[in-house]
Tab-separated table of C-alpha atoms in Angstrom:
chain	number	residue	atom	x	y	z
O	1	UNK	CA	170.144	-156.563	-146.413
O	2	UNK	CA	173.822	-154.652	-145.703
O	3	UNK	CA	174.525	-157.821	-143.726
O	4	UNK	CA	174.124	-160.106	-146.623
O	5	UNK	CA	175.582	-157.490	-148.842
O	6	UNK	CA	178.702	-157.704	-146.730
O	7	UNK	CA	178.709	-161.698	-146.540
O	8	UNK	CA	178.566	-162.010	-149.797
O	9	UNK	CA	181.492	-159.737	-150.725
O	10	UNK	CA	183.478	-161.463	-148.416
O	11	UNK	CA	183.056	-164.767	-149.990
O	12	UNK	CA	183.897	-163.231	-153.545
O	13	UNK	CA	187.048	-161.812	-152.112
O	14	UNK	CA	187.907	-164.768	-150.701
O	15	UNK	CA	187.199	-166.718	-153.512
O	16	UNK	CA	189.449	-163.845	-155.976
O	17	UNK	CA	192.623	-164.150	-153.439
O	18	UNK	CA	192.145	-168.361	-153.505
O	19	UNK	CA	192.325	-167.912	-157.063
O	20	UNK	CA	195.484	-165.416	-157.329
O	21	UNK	CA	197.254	-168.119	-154.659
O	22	UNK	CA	195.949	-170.854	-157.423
O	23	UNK	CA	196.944	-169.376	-160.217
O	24	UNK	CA	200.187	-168.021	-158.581
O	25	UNK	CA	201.215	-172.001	-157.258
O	26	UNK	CA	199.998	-173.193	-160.668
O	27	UNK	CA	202.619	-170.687	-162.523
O	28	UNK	CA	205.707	-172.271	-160.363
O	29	UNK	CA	204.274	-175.644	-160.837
O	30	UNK	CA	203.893	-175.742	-164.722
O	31	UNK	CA	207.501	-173.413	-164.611
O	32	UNK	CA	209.372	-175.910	-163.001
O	33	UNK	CA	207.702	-178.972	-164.349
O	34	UNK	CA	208.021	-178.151	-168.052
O	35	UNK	CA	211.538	-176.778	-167.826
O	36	UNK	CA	212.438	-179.381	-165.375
O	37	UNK	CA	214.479	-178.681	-161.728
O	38	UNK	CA	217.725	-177.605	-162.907
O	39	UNK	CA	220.152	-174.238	-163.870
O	40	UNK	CA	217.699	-172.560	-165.686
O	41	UNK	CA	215.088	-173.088	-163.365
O	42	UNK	CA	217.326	-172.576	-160.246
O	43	UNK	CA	218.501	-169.026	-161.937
O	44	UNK	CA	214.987	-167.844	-162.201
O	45	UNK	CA	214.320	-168.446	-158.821
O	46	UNK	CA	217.569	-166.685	-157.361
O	47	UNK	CA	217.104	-163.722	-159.821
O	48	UNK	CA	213.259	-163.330	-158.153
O	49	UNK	CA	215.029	-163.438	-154.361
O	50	UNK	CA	215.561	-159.277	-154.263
O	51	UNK	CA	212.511	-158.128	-156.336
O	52	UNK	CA	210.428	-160.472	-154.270
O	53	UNK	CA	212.098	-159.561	-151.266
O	54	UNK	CA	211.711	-155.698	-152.086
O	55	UNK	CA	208.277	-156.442	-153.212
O	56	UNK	CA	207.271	-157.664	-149.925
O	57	UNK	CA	209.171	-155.265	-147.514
O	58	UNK	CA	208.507	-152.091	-149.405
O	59	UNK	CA	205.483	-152.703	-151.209
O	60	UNK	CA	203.563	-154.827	-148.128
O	61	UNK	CA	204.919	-151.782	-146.049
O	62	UNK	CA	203.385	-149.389	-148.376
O	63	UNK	CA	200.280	-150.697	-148.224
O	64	UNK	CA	199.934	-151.037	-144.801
O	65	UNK	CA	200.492	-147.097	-144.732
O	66	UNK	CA	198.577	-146.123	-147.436
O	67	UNK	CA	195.002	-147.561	-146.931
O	68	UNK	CA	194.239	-145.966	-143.668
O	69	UNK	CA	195.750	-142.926	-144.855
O	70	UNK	CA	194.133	-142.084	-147.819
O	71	UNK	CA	190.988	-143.158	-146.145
O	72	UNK	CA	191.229	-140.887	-143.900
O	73	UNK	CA	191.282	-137.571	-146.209
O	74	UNK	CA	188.076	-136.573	-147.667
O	75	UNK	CA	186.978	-137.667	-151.182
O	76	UNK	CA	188.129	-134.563	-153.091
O	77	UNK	CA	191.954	-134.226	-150.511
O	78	UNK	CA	192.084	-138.200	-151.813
O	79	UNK	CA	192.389	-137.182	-155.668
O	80	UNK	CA	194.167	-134.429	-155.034
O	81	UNK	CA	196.935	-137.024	-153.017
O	82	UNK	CA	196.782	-139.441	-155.460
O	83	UNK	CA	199.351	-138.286	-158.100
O	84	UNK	CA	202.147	-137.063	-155.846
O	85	UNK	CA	202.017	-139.729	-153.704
O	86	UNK	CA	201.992	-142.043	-157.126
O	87	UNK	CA	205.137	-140.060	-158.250
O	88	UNK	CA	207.256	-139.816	-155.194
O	89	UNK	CA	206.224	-143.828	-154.639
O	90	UNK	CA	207.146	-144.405	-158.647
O	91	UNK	CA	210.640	-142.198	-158.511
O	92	UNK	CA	211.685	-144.265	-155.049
O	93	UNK	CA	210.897	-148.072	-156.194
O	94	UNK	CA	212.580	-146.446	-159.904
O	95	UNK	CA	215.988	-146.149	-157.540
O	96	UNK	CA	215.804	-149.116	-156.231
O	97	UNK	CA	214.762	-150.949	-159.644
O	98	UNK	CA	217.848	-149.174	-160.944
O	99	UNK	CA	220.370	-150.222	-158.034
O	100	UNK	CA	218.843	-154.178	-158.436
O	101	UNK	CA	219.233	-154.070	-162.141
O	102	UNK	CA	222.643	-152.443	-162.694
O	103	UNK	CA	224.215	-153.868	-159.482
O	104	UNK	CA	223.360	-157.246	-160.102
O	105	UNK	CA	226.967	-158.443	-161.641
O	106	UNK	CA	228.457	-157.367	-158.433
O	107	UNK	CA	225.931	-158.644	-155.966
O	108	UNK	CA	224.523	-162.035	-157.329
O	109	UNK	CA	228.101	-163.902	-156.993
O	110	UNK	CA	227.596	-162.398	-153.154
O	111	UNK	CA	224.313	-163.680	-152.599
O	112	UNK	CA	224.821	-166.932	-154.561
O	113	UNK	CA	228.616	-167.996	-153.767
O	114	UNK	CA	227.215	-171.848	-155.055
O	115	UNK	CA	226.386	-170.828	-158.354
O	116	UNK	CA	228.870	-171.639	-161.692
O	117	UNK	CA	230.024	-168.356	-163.443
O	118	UNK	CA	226.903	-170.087	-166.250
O	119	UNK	CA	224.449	-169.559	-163.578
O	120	UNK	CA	225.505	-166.196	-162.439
O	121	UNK	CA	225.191	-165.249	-165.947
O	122	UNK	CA	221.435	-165.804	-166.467
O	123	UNK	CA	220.504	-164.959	-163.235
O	124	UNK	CA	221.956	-161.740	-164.019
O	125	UNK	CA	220.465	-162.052	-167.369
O	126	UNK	CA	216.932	-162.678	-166.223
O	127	UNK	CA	217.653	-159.821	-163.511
O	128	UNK	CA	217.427	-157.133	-166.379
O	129	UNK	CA	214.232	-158.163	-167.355
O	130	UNK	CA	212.819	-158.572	-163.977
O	131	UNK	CA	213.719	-155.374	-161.864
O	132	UNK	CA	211.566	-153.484	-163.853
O	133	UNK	CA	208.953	-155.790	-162.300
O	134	UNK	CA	210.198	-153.833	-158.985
O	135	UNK	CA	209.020	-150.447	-160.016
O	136	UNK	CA	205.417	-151.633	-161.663
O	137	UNK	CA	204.800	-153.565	-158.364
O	138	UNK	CA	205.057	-150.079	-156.126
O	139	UNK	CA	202.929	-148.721	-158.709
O	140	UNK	CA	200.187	-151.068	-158.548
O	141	UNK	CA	201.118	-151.326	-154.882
O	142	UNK	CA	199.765	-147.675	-155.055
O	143	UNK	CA	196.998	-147.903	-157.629
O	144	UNK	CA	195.518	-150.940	-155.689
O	145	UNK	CA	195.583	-148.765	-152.079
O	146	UNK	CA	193.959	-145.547	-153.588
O	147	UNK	CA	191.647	-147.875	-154.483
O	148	UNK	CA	190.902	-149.933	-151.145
O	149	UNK	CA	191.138	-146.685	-149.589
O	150	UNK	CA	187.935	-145.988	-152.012
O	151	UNK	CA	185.714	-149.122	-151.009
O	152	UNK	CA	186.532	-150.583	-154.598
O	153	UNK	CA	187.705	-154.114	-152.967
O	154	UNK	CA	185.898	-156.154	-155.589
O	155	UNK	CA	187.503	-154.653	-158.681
O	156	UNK	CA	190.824	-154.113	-157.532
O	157	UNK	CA	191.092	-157.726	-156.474
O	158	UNK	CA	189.260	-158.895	-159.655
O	159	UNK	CA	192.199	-157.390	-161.847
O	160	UNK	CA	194.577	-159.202	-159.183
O	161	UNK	CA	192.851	-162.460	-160.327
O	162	UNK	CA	192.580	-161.719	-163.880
O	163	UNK	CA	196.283	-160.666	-163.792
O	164	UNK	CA	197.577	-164.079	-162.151
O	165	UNK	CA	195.367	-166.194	-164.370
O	166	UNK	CA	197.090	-164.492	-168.111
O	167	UNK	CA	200.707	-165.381	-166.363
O	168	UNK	CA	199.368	-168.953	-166.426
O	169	UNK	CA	198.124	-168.804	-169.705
O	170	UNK	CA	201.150	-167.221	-171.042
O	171	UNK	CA	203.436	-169.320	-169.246
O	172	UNK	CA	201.180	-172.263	-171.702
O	173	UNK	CA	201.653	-170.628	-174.182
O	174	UNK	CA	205.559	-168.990	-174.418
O	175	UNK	CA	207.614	-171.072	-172.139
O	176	UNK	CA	208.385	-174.092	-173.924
O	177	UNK	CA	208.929	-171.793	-177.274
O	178	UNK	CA	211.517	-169.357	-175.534
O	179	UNK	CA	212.545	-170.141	-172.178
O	180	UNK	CA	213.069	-169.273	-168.846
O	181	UNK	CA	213.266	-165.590	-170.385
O	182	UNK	CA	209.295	-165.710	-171.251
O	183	UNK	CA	208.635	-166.628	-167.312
O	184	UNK	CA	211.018	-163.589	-166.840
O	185	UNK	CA	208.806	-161.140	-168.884
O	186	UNK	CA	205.552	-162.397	-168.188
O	187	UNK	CA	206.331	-161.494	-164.139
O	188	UNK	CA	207.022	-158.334	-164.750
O	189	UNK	CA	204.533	-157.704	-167.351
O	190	UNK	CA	201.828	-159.045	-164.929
O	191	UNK	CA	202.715	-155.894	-162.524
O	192	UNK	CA	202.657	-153.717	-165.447
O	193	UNK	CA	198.924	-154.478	-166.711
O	194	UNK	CA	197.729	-154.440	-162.807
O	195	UNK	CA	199.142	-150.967	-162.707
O	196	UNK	CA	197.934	-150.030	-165.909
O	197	UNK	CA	194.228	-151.080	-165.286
O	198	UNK	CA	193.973	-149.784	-161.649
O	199	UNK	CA	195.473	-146.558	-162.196
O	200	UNK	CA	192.864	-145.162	-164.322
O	201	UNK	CA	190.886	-145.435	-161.390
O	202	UNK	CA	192.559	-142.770	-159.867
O	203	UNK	CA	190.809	-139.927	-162.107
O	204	UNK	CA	192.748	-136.694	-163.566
O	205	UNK	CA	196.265	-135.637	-162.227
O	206	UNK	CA	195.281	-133.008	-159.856
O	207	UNK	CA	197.402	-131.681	-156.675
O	208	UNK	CA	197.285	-129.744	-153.609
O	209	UNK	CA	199.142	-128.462	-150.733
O	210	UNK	CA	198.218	-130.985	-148.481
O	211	UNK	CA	200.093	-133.520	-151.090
O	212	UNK	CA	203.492	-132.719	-149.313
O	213	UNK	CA	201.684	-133.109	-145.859
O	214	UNK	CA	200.408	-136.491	-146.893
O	215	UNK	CA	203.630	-138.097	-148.251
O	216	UNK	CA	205.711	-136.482	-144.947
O	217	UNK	CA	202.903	-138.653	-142.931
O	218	UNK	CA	203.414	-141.815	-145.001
O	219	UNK	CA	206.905	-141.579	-144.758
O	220	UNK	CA	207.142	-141.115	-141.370
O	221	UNK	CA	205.175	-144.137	-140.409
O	222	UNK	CA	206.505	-146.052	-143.263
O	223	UNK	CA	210.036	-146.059	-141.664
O	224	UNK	CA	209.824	-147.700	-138.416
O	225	UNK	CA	207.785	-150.410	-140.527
O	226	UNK	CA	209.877	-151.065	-143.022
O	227	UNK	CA	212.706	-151.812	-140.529
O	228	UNK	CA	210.474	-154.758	-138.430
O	229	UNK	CA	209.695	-156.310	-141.757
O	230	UNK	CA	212.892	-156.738	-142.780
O	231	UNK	CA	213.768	-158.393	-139.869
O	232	UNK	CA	210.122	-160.679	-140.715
O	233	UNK	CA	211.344	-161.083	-144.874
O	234	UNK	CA	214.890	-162.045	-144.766
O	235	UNK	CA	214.457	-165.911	-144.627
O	236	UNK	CA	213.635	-166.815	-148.225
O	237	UNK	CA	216.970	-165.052	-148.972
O	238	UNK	CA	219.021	-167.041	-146.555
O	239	UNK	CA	217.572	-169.963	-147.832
O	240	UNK	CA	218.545	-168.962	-151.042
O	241	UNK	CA	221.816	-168.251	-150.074
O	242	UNK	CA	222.914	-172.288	-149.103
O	243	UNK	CA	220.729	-173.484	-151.554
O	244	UNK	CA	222.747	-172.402	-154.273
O	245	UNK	CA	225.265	-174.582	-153.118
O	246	UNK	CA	222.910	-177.493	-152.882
O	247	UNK	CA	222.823	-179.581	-156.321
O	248	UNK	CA	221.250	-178.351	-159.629
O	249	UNK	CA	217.211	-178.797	-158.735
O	250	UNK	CA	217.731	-178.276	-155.403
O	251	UNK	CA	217.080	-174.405	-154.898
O	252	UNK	CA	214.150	-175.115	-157.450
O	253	UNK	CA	212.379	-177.704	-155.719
O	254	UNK	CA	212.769	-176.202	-152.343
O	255	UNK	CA	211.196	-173.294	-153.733
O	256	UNK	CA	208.056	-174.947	-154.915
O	257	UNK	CA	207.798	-176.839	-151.720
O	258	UNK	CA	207.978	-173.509	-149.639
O	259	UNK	CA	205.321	-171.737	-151.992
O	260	UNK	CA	202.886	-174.982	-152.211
O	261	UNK	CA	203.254	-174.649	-148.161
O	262	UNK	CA	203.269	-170.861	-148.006
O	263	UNK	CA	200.040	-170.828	-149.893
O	264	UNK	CA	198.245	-173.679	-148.055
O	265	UNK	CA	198.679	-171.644	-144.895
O	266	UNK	CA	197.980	-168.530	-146.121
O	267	UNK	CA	194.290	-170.444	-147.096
O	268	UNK	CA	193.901	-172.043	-143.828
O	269	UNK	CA	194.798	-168.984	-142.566
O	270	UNK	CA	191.730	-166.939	-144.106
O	271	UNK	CA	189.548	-169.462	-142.882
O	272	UNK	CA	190.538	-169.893	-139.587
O	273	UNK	CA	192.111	-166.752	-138.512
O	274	UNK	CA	191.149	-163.718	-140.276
O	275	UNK	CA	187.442	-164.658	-139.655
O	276	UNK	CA	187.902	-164.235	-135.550
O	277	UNK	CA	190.411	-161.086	-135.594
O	278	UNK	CA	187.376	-158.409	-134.940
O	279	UNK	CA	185.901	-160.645	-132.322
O	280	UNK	CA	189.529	-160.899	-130.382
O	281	UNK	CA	189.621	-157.038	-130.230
O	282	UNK	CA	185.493	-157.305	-129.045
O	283	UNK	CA	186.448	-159.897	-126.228
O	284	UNK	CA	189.359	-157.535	-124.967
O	285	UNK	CA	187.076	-154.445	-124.715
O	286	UNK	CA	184.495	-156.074	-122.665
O	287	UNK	CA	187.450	-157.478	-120.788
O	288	UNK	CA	186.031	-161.266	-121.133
O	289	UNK	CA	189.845	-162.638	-121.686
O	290	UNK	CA	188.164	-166.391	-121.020
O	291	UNK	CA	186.886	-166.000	-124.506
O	292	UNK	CA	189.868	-164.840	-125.951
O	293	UNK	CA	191.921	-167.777	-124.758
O	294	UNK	CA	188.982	-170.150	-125.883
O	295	UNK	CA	189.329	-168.218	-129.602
O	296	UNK	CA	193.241	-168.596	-129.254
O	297	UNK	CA	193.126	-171.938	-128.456
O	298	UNK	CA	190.624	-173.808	-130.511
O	299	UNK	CA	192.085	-171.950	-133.378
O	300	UNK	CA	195.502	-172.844	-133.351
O	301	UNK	CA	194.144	-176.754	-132.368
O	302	UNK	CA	192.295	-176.660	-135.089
O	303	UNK	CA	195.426	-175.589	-137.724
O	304	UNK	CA	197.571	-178.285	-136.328
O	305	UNK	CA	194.768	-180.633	-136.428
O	306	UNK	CA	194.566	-180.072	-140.339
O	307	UNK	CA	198.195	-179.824	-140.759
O	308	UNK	CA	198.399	-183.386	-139.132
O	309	UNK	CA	195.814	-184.814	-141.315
O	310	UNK	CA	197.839	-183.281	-144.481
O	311	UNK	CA	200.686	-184.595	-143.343
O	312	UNK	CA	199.417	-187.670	-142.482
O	313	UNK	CA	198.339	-188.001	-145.719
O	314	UNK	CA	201.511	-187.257	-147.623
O	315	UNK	CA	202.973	-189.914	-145.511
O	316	UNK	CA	200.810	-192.557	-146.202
O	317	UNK	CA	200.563	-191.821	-149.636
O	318	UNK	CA	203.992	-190.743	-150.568
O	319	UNK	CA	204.589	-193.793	-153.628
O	320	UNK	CA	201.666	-192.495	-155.099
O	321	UNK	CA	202.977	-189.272	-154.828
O	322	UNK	CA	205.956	-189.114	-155.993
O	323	UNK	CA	205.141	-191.696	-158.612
O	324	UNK	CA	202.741	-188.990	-160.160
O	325	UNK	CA	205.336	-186.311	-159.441
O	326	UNK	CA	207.635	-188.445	-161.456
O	327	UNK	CA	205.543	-189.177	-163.995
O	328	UNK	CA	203.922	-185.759	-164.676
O	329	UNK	CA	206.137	-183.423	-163.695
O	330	UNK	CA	209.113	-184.885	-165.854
O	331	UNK	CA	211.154	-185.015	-163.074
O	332	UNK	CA	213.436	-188.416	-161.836
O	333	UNK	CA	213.007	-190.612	-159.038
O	334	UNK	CA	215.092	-188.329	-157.009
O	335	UNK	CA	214.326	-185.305	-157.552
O	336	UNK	CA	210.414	-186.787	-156.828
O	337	UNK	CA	211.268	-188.001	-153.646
O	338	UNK	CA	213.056	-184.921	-152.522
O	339	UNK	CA	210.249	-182.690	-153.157
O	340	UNK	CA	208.083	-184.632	-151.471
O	341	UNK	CA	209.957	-185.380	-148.376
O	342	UNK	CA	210.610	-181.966	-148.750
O	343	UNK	CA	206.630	-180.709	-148.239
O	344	UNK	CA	206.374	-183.028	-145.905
O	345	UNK	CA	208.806	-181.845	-143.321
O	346	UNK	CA	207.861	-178.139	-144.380
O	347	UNK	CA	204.184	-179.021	-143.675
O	348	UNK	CA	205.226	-178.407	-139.864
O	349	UNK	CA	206.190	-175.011	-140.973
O	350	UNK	CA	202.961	-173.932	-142.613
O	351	UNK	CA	201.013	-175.231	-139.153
O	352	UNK	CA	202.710	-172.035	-137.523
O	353	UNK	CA	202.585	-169.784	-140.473
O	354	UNK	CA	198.636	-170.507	-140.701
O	355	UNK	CA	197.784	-170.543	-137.204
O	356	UNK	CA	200.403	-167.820	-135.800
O	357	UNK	CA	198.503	-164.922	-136.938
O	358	UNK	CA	195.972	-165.459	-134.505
O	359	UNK	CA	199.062	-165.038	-131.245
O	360	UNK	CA	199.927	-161.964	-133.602
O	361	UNK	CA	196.457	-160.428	-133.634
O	362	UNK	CA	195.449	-161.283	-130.019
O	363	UNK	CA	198.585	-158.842	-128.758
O	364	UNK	CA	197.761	-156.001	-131.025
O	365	UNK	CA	193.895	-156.357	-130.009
O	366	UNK	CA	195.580	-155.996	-126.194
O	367	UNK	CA	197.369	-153.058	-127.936
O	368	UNK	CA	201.172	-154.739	-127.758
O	369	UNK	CA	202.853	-154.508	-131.026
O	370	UNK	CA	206.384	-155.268	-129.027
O	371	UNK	CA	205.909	-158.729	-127.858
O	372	UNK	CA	205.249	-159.825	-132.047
O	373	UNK	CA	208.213	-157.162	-133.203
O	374	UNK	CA	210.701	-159.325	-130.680
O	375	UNK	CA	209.590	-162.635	-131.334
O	376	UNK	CA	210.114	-161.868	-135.173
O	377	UNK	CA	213.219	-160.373	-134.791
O	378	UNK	CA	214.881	-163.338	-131.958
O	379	UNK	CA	213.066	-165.847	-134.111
O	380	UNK	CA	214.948	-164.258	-137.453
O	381	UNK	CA	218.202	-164.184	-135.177
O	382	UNK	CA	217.529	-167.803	-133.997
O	383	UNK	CA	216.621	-169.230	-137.442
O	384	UNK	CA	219.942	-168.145	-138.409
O	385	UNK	CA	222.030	-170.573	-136.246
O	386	UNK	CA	219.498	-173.230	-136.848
O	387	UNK	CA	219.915	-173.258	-140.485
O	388	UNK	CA	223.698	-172.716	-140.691
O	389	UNK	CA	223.960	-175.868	-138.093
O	390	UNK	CA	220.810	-178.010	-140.388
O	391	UNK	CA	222.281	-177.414	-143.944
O	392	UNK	CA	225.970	-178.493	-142.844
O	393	UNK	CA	224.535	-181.497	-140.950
O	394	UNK	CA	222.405	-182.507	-143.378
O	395	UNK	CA	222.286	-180.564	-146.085
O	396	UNK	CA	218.874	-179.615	-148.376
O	397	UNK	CA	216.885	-181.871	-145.448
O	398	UNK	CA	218.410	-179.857	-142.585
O	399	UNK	CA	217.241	-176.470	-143.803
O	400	UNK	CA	213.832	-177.838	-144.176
O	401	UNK	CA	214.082	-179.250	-140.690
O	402	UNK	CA	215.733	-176.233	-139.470
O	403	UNK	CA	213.006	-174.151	-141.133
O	404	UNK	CA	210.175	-176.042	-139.510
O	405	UNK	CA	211.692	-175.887	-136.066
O	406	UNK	CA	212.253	-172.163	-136.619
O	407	UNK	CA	208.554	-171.240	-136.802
O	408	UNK	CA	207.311	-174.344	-134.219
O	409	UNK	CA	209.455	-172.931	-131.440
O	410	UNK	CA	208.781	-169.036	-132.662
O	411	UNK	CA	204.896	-169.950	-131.985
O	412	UNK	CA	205.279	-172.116	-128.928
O	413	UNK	CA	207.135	-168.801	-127.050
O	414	UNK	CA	204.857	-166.649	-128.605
O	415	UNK	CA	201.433	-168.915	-127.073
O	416	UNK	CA	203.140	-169.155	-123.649
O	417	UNK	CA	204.067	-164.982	-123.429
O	418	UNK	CA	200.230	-164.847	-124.546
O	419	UNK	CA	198.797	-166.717	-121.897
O	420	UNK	CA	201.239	-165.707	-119.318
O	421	UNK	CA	199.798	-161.875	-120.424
O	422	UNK	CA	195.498	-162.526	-120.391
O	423	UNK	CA	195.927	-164.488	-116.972
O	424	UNK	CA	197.603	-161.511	-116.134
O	425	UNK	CA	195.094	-159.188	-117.096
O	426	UNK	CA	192.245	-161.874	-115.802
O	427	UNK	CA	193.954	-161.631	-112.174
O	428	UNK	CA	193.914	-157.786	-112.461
O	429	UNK	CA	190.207	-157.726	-113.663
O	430	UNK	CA	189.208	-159.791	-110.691
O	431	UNK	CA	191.209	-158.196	-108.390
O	432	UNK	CA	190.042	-154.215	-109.826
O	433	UNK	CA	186.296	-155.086	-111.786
């Protein structure tokens, strides 16, 4: 009965974080079809680089602390955390909200040396309304791990789902009316109702003396973290960076392309990957590394296998395509064809980001964390040159190519390190049973 119990809250999670990817791909879809690919559009997206960015390093980071943490205090130390770690989390993203918000007039024409002073000027704009969005994001960020750390999956990602789905519906409702200002307000008001519903959760403000112990723990594994995933979250940002030189659309429609890519893989990815994680770490304890390099293997076939069939499939129907984009997304011939070509030569890309995770897992299940942390951080190093040399080749197309070569050759290194280590470890089983 706790095995079907278990199944069956696994499908409704995975069915809540398809929908928050859904919803979330719908909300850049209907943004940049109904305003069109241009300044405004292209603004918004530059003015979400940083609290994205910060939203992913800190926040992911965060969470990553947090869960086992908390989980591992007893029920009553857990309440008695909750609130000071809230406040110190709140007071720190608060800083950094401040330093995005107020510095953005002298870092945006940094970050963006492409953009006319008109497009500085409502990125900046749109930056006031958005780095608020920074601070309710490490709230919920907290709010959502006290309550992981509590067994409360269901609900927590429930609210995720509701959350996502009323940005679409606002987005209906406000953009046309008022702008690229209501897509502004309705991201950071999303954050703000996921904090406000979770944190109730959390029960009365109480504290302890353990609180200071707790946070001191946190932040001392937070730091070390925080530094490896910058190296990992930097590449939307350089993107970002030539793309504001590109023409007007282009930084848009690059965008969506990346996202529609990013959130394919990130699907194929729960299927395929996430799935066999557990029985990688299994297979290494009973020292059967055959099995392992089957799991490896077939898995990351598999992904390309798919991602060959999508792309096979854009290919062969690419008029029909970007006739429809054309049509229905208001956009003109050009622009069509770009973003098509576009997802097509990033669909390469989301092969490795799908089916990468299972190289990642199968050297932390060996208990190597420092084979992943280098490849991420030579790959970051590596995708720098590569897109530098792609976008002055051959401009928007050569950082897509660039892109997708970036993450092919990243996994290709990482799959031969991995089998060079399990035959490794096979000799020295058979040699030492």
């Amino acid at each position: 009965m706790k095995r079907h119990t278990d199944v069956s809250t696994s499908l409704l999670l995975a069915l809540l974080s398809i929908i928050q990817l859904v919803a979330g791909l719908g909300a850049s879809l209907y943004v940049l079809t109904a305003l069109g690919p241009g300044i405004d559009v292209d603004a918004f997206v530059a003015a979400q680089t940083v609290p994205l960015t910060v939203v992913a390093i800190v926040g992911t980071s965060l969470a990553n602390i947090l869960v086992p943490v908390l989980a591992s205090l007893k029920p009553t130390e857990v309440g008695a955390a909750t609130w000071p770690v809230a406040l110190w989390a709140g007071a720190t993203f608060a800083v950094i909200a401040s330093l995005v918000g107020f510095g953005a007039p002298y870092w945006v024409p940094l970050l963006f040396p492409g953009f006319d002073a008109a497009a500085d000027a409502l990125t900046i704009e749109l930056l006031a309304i958005l780095a608020p969005g920074i601070l309710f994001s490490g709230l919920s960020t907290v709010a959502i791990s006290i309550s992981r750390a509590r067994d409360q999956f269901v609900l927590v990602e429930s609210i995720g789902a509701l959350a996502a789905c009323l940005n679409v519906a606002g987005l209906v409702l406000l953009l046309k009316s008022y702008g690229i200002t209501a897509a502004a307000w309705l991201w950071t008001g999303r954050f703000a109702m996921q904090a406000s519903m979770i944190f109730p959760i959390a029960g009365r403000i109480a504290y302890s003396s353990s609180s200071l112990a707790v946070i001191r723990t946190i932040w001392i594994r937070l730091r070390p973290l925080i530094f490896s995933a910058t190296i990992f979250k930097l590449g939307p940002v350089l993107d970002r960076y030539f793309l504001s030189s590109a023409p007007p659309g282009g930084l848009s429609l690059f965008n969506f392309a990346s996202t529609a890519c990013g959130a394919g893989a990130s699907i194929v990815e729960k299927a395929l990957v996430t799935p066999i994680v557990p029985s990688l770490t299994r297979a290494y304890v009973r020292r059967d590394i055959d099995t392992m390099l089957k799991l490896v293997r077939s898995r990351v076939l598999l992904g390309m296998l798919i991602t060959a069939l999508g792309m096979a499939s854009i290919a062969i129907f690419r008029p029909f395509i970007v006739d429809l984009v054309q049509t229905r997304g208001g956009m003109s011939f050009e622009q069509a064809d770009l973003l098509v070509s576009l997802a097509l030569i990033l669909t390469g890309a989301a092969a490795t980001m799908a089916t990468g995770p299972v190289v990642v897992s199968a050297f932390y299940a060996m208990g190597n964390s420092l084979i992943p942390t280098a490849l991420g951080m030579g790959g970051f190093a590596l995708s720098i040159g590569l897109k530098i040399a792609g976008y002055k080749i051959a401009g928007i197309y050569g950082l897509a190519i660039a892109t997708t070569l970036h993450y092919l050759l990243n996994l290709g290194v990482g799959l031969i390190l991995l089998e060079r280590d399990l035959r490794e470890k096979r000799r020295s089983i058979s040699t030492h049973p």
